[in-house]
Every structure is written in structure tokens, then in C-alpha cells.
Coordinates of C-alpha atoms in Angstrom, one line a residue:
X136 CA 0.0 0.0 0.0
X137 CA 1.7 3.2 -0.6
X138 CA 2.8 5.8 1.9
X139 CA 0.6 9.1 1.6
X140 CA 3.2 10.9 -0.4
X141 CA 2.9 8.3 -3.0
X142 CA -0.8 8.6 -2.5
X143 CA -1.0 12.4 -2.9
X144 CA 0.7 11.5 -6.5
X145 CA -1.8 8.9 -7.4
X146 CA -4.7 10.3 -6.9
X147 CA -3.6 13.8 -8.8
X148 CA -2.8 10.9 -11.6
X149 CA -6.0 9.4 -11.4
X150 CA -8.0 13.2 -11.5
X151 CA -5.9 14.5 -14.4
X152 CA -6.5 11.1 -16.1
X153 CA -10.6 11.4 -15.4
X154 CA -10.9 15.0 -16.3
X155 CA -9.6 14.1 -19.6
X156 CA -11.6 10.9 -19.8
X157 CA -15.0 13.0 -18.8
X158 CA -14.4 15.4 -21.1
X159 CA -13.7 12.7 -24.3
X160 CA -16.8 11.2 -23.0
X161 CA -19.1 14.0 -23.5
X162 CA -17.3 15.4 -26.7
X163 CA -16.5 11.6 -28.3
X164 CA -19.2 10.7 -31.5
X165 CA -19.4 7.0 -30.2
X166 CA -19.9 6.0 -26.4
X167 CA -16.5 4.6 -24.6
X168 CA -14.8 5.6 -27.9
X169 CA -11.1 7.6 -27.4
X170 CA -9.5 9.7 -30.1
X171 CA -6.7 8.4 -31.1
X172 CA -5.4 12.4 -31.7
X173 CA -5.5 15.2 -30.2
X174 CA -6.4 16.7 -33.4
X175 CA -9.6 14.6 -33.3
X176 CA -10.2 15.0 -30.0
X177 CA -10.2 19.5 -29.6
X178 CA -12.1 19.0 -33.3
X179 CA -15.0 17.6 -31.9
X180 CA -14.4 19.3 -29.0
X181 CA -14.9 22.8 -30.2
X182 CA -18.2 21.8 -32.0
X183 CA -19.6 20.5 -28.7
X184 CA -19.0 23.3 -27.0
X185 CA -20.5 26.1 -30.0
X186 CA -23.3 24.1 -29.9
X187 CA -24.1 24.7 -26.3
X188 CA -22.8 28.3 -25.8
X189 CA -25.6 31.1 -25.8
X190 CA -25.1 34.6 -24.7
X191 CA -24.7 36.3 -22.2
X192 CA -20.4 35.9 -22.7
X193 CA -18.8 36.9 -20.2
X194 CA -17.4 40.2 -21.1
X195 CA -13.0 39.8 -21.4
X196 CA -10.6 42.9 -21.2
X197 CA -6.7 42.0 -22.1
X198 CA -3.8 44.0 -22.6
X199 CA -2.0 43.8 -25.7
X200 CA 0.1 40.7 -26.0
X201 CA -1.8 39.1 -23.5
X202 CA -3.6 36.0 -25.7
X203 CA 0.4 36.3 -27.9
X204 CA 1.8 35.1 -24.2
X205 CA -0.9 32.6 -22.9
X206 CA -0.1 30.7 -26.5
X207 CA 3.5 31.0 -25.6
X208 CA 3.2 28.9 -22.4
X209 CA 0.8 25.9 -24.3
X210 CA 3.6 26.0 -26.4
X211 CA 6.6 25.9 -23.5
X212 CA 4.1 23.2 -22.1
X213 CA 4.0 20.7 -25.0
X214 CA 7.5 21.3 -25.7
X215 CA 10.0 20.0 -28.4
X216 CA 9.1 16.6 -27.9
X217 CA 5.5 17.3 -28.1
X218 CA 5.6 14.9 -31.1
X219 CA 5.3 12.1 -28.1
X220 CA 2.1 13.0 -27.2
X221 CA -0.6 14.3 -30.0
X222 CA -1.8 10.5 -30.2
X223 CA -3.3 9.3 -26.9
X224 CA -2.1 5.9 -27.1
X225 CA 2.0 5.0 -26.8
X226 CA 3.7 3.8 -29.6
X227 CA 6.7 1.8 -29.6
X228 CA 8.7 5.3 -29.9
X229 CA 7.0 7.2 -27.2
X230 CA 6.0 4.4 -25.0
X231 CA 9.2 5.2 -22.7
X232 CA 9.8 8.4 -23.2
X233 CA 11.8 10.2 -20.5
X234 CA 11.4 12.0 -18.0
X235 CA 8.1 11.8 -15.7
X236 CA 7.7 16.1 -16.3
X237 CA 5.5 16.2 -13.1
X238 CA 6.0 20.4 -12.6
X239 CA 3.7 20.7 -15.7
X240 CA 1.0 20.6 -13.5
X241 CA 2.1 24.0 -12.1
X242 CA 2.8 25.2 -15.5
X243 CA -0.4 24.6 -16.8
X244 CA -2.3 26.0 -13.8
X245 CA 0.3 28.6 -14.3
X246 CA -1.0 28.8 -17.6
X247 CA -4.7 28.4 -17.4
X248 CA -4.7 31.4 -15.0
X249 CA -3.8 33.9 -17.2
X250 CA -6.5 32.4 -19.7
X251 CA -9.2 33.3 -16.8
X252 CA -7.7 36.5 -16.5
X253 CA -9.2 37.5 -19.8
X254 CA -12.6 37.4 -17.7
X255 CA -11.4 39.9 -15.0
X256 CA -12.7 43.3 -15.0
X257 CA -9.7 45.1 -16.1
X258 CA -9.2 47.1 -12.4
X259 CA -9.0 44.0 -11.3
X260 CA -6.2 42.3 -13.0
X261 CA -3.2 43.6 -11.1
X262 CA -2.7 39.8 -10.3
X263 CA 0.8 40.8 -8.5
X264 CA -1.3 43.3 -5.9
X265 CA -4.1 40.7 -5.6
X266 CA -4.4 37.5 -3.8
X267 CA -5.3 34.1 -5.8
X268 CA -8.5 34.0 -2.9
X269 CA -9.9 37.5 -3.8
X270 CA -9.4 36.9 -8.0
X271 CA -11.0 33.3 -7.3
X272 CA -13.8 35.4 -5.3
X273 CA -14.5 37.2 -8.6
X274 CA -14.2 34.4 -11.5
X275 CA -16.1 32.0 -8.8
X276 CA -17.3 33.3 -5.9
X277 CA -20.7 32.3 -4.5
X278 CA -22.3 36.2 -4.8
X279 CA -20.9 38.0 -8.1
X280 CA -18.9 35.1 -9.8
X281 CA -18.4 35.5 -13.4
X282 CA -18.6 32.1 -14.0
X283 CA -20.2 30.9 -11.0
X284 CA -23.0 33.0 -10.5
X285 CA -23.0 35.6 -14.5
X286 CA -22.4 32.9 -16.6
X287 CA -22.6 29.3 -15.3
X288 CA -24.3 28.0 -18.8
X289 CA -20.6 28.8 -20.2
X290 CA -19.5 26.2 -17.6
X291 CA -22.3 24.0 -18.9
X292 CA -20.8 24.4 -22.6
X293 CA -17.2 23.3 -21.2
X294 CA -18.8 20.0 -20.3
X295 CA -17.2 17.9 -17.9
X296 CA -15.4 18.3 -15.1
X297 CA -15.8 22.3 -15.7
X298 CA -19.8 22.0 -15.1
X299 CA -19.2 19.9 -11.5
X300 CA -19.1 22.3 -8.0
X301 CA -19.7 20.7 -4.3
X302 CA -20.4 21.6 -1.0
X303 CA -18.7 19.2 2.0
X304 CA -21.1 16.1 1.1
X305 CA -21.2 15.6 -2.8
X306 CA -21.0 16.8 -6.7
X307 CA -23.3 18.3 -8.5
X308 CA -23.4 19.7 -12.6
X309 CA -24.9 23.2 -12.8
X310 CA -28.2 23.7 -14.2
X311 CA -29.6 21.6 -17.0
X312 CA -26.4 19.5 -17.2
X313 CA -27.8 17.3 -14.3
X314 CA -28.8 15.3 -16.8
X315 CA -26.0 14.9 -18.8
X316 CA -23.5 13.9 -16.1
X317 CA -26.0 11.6 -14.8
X318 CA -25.9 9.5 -18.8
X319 CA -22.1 10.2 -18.7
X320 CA -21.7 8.3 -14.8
X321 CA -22.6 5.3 -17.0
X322 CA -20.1 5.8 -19.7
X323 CA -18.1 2.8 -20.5
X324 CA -14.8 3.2 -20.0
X325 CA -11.9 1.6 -21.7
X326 CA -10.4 -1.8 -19.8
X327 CA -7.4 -0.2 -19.4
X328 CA -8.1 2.9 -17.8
X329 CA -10.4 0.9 -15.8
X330 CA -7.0 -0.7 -14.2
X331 CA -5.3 2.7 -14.5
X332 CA -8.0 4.1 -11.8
X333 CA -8.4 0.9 -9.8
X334 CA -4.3 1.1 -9.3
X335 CA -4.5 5.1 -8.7
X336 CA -7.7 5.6 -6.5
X337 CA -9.6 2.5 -6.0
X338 CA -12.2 3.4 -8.1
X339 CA -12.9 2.1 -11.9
X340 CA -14.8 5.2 -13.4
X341 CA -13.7 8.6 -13.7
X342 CA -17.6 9.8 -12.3
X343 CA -16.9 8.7 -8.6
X344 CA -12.6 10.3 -8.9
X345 CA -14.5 13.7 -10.3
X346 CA -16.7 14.1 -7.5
X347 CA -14.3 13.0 -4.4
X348 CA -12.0 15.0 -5.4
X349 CA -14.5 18.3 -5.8
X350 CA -16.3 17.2 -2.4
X351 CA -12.8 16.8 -1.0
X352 CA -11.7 20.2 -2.0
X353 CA -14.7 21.6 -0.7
X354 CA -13.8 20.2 2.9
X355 CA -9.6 20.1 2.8
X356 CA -8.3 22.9 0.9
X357 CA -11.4 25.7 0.9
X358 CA -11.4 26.9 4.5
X359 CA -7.5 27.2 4.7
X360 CA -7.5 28.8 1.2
X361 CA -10.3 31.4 1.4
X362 CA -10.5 32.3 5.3
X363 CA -7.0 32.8 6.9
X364 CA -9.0 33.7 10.4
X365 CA -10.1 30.0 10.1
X366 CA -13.6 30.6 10.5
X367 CA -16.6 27.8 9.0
X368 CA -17.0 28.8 5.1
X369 CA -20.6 30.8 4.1
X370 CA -23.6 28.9 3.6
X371 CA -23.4 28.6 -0.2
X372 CA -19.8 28.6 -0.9
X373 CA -19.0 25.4 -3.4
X374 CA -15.8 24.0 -4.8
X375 CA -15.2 24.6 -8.4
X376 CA -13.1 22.9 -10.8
X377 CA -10.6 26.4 -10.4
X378 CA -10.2 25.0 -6.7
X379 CA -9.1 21.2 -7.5
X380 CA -6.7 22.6 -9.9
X381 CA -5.3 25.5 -7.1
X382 CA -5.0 22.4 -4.6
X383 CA -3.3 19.9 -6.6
X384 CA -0.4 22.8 -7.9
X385 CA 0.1 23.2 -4.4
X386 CA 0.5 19.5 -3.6
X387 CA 3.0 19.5 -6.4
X388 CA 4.5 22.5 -5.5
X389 CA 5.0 22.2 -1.7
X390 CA 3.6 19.0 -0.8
X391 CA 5.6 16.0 0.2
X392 CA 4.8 14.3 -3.0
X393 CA 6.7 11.0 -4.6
X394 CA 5.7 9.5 -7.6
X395 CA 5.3 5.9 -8.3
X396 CA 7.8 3.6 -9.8
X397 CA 5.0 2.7 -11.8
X398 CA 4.8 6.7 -13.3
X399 CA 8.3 6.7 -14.1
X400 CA 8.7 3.7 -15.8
X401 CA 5.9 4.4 -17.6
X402 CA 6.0 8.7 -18.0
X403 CA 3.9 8.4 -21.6
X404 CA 0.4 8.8 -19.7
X405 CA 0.9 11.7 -17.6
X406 CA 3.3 13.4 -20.0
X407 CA 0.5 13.1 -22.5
X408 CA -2.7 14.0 -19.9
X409 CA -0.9 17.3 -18.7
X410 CA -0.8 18.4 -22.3
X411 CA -4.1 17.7 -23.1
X412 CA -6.2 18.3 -20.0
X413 CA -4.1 21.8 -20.5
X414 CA -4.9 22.2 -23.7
X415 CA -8.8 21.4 -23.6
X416 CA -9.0 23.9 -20.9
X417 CA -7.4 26.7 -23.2
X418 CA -9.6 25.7 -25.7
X419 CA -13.1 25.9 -23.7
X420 CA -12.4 29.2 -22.1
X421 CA -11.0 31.0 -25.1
X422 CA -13.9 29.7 -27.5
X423 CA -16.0 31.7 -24.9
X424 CA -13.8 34.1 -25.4
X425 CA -14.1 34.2 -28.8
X426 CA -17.5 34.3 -28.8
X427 CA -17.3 37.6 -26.9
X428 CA -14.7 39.3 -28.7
X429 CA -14.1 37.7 -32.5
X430 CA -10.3 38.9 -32.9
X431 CA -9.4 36.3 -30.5
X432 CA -9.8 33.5 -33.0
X433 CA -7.6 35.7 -35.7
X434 CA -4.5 35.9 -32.7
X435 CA -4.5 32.5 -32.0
X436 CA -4.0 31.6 -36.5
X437 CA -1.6 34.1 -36.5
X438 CA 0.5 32.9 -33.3
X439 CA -0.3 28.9 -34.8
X440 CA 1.2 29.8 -37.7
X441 CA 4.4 31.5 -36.1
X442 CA 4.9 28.7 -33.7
X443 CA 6.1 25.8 -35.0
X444 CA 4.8 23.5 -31.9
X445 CA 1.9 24.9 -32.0
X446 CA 1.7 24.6 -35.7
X447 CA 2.6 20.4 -35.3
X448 CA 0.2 19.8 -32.6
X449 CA -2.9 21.4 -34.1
X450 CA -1.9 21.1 -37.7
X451 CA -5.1 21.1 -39.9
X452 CA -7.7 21.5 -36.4
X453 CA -10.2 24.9 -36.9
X454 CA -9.2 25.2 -32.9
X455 CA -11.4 28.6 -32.2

């Protein structure tokens, strides 16, 4: 059985692994299906998520090169060897790949901050003068959140696990998708992710790894991160899918964390998750971006077609 260090590692395997697994679920044309690109995958992705976006966007302010430097980091993320990881299955070449990159997980939250900062009022993006709890207050905060309480239908477009919140006891989707994460909690899911998540958290579906790990952000990392003066949360106050991500970069950050023998003989899976939960995330907000402000879709073709790793991993994909 393994310590908790190695168990703190595990089960941030196991979520990154079912985030990206919920999300294929709900996007995929065939039930249980995976893509076997990530090409595919942001493709049908995209049209998924159009088809369930209706106003009102969220209004977004940015500064010029803003969007230039948020496709700079995806970029940094996937890396020169992103060549690995556009297929979601190993092949003989990238099967052993080295090394287990486990910091990407604070370079993609890194990353996927700055894409929500497009959502801040503009007097409030001084991120440096700002604590994380007061901009997580505004993008999803239980009275004026602008995704939380303006806009949760744009969560609802994201799909899964961006429409989930929880209060200490258990998961919900927000509004009308109720009844699509109660089809998708009896997805089938591929025999060997079922192994993957039996190995990593007990569990064999990526539902019941979602919704602990929002229920147990709700009751572990919430209070600390939100009330310094230790006092109970408000009546009201949920965990979004913001908060697992802020709690997990800390474990890797700061927590005593040690991954498994198993993850670095085998780095392929994670390597290849990080990218494209990262990269699915860009992809959701900014088509809501885009939605609100068309000339986002013209920077990200002009900064795909200067970048030559974003130009290999999204070659021929209409991404926004």
C-alpha cells in the first residue's frame, strides 16, 4: 500500500487522467470511444462546445500581447518533444519516453490562470497586488462570480469536469447538465483505464474520482485557502473545478509528493494528460472568449502559424 506521499501523487494521476476521460466522453461521437489524436479530439471538442454556448459571454478585457503570451506557455508546455504525445495511445517510440515532467501541472495551472484572467474586469487584473482568494472570489465566488454565479451556462458548454461544483457532502453539474453527467456516470470506460484508476484511487470510473476530489476540495483545501481567520466557510460557498486545480499545484508544489515507480517507468500517460487536459482547458475558455470578442480566434492563427509546436500539434484543427 503506498505511503501518503505516493498517494497524494496517485490520486492527482488518477484526476488528471478522469478529467480528460469525462471530457472525451461527453465530446466523443461513439460512447466509450477515445481519439486516437488530439487533433480529433479539440475538433470535436470545439463543436460540442459552440453548440451549447448562448449569450450572455462573459465580457473579457486583455492588454495587448496578453492571448500572444498565454499561447506562448501551451507551447513551453507541449514542448520540443510534443511529437510524443498528439496520439493518446504510446507507440513503440514514445512508450518510454523520459522524463516523468511532473512540474507541468504547475505550468499549466500557471498557464490556465492567465487564460481566466481575460474574464477579470480590467481594475482587477493587477494579479501581483491581488491574492489568488480575492481573483478566485471574482471568476467563482458564490455572490458575483463570473462564471459561477453571471455565466454558469458557459460552464455548462465546457462539459465535464468544468460544469461539477460541491459543498462538503457531494457533486453536483450546474443547471440543465444534471442530466447529462447523470448518462455520462454510466459511460463505458476503456479496460485499461479501468486498471489505471483501480491502481491510482480505487475506483474504476472517472464519475466517482471527479466528484471526491471536488467534495474533498470543498472540505480540505477551501477553508484554509479562502478564510485565513479559520472561521466555518458561508452557507453557499461550493468548490469549483478552479479549486481542485489550485490544490493539486500546491500538492505538487509544496507538498511531500513522490511519484510511483509505476509513473516513471511508464511517464507516456501523464506526460501526454498534462498536455491535453491543458490544452482542452485553453480551448473551452477561449472559444467563450471568442464568442465575446471575435479577434481572439484571428491571434491564435496568426500565433499557430508563427509557432512551430503549435503549428505540429494542431496542424489542420479549426481550434477557435
Amino acid at each position: 500500500m503506498p505511503d501518503e506521499s505516493s498517494h497524494r501523487w496517485n490520486w492527482i494521476n488518477a484526476f488528471l487522467t478522469a478529467a480528460l476521460n469525462a471530457a472525451i466522453a461527453h465530446s466523443s461521437r461513439t460512447p466509450g470511444q477515445i481519439p486516437e489524436t488530439l487533433g480529433e479530439f479539440i475538433t470535436d471538442y470545439v463543436k460540442t462546445v459552440r453548440s451549447g454556448l448562448r449569450p450572455p459571454y462573459p465580457a473579457i478585457t486583455r492588454k495587448p500581447g496578453e492571448l500572444e503570451y498565454i499561447f506562448h506557455l501551451e507551447s513551453e508546455l507541449w514542448g520540443s518533444d510534443w511529437k510524443h504525445y498528439v496520439r493518446f495511445f504510446a507507440t513503440e517510440e514514445s512508450r518510454n519516453c523520459q522524463p516523468l515532467q511532473t512540474f507541468h501541472f504547475a505550468l499549466a495551472f500557471f498557464t490556465i490562470e492567465r487564460c481566466l484572467a481575460l474574464f477579470l474586469p480590467d481594475e482587477k487584473k493587477k494579479w501581483g497586488e491581488r491574492g489568488r482568494a480575492s481573483r478566485r472570489r471574482d471568476l467563482f465566488g458564490r455572490e458575483h462570480g463570473v462564471f459561477s454565479v453571471n455565466c454558469p451556462h458557459c460552464l455548462e458548454a465546457m462539459g465535464p469536469p468544468f460544469f461539477l461544483c460541491a459543498d462538503g457532502k457531494q457533486a453536483t453539474a450546474v443547471g440543465t447538465a444534471t442530466t447529462v453527467w447523470s448518462k455520462l456516470t454510466q459511460t463505458p470506460v476503456p479496460p485499461e483505464l479501468r486498471q489505471f484508476y483501480r491502481a491510482t484511487s480505487r475506483y474504476e470510473h472517472f464519475a466517482p474520482i471527479l466528484e471526491a476530489a471536488f467534495v474533498r476540495t470543498h472540505a480540505s483545501h477551501l477553508p484554509k485557502a479562502l478564510n485565513k481567520d479559520k472561521k466555518p466557510l458561508p452557507p453557499g460557498t461550493r468548490a469549483w473545478w478552479y479549486d481542485v486545480l489550485w490544490r493539486y499545484s500546491e500538492s505538487i508544489r509544496y507538498g511531500h509528493l513522490v511519484p510511483t515507480s509505476e509513473a516513471c517507468e511508464s511517464p507516456f500517460f501523464w506526460n501526454r494528460s498534462i498536455r491535453w487536459f491543458t490544452s482542452l482547458t485553453i480551448t473551452g475558455l477561449l472559444t467563450i472568449a471568442a464568442a465575446a470578442e471575435p479577434s481572439v480566434a484571428g491571434i491564435w492563427e496568426s500565433c499557430r502559424r508563427k509557432n512551430p509546436v503549435l503549428g505540429g500539434v494542431f496542424e489542420g484543427v479549426a481550434r477557435l
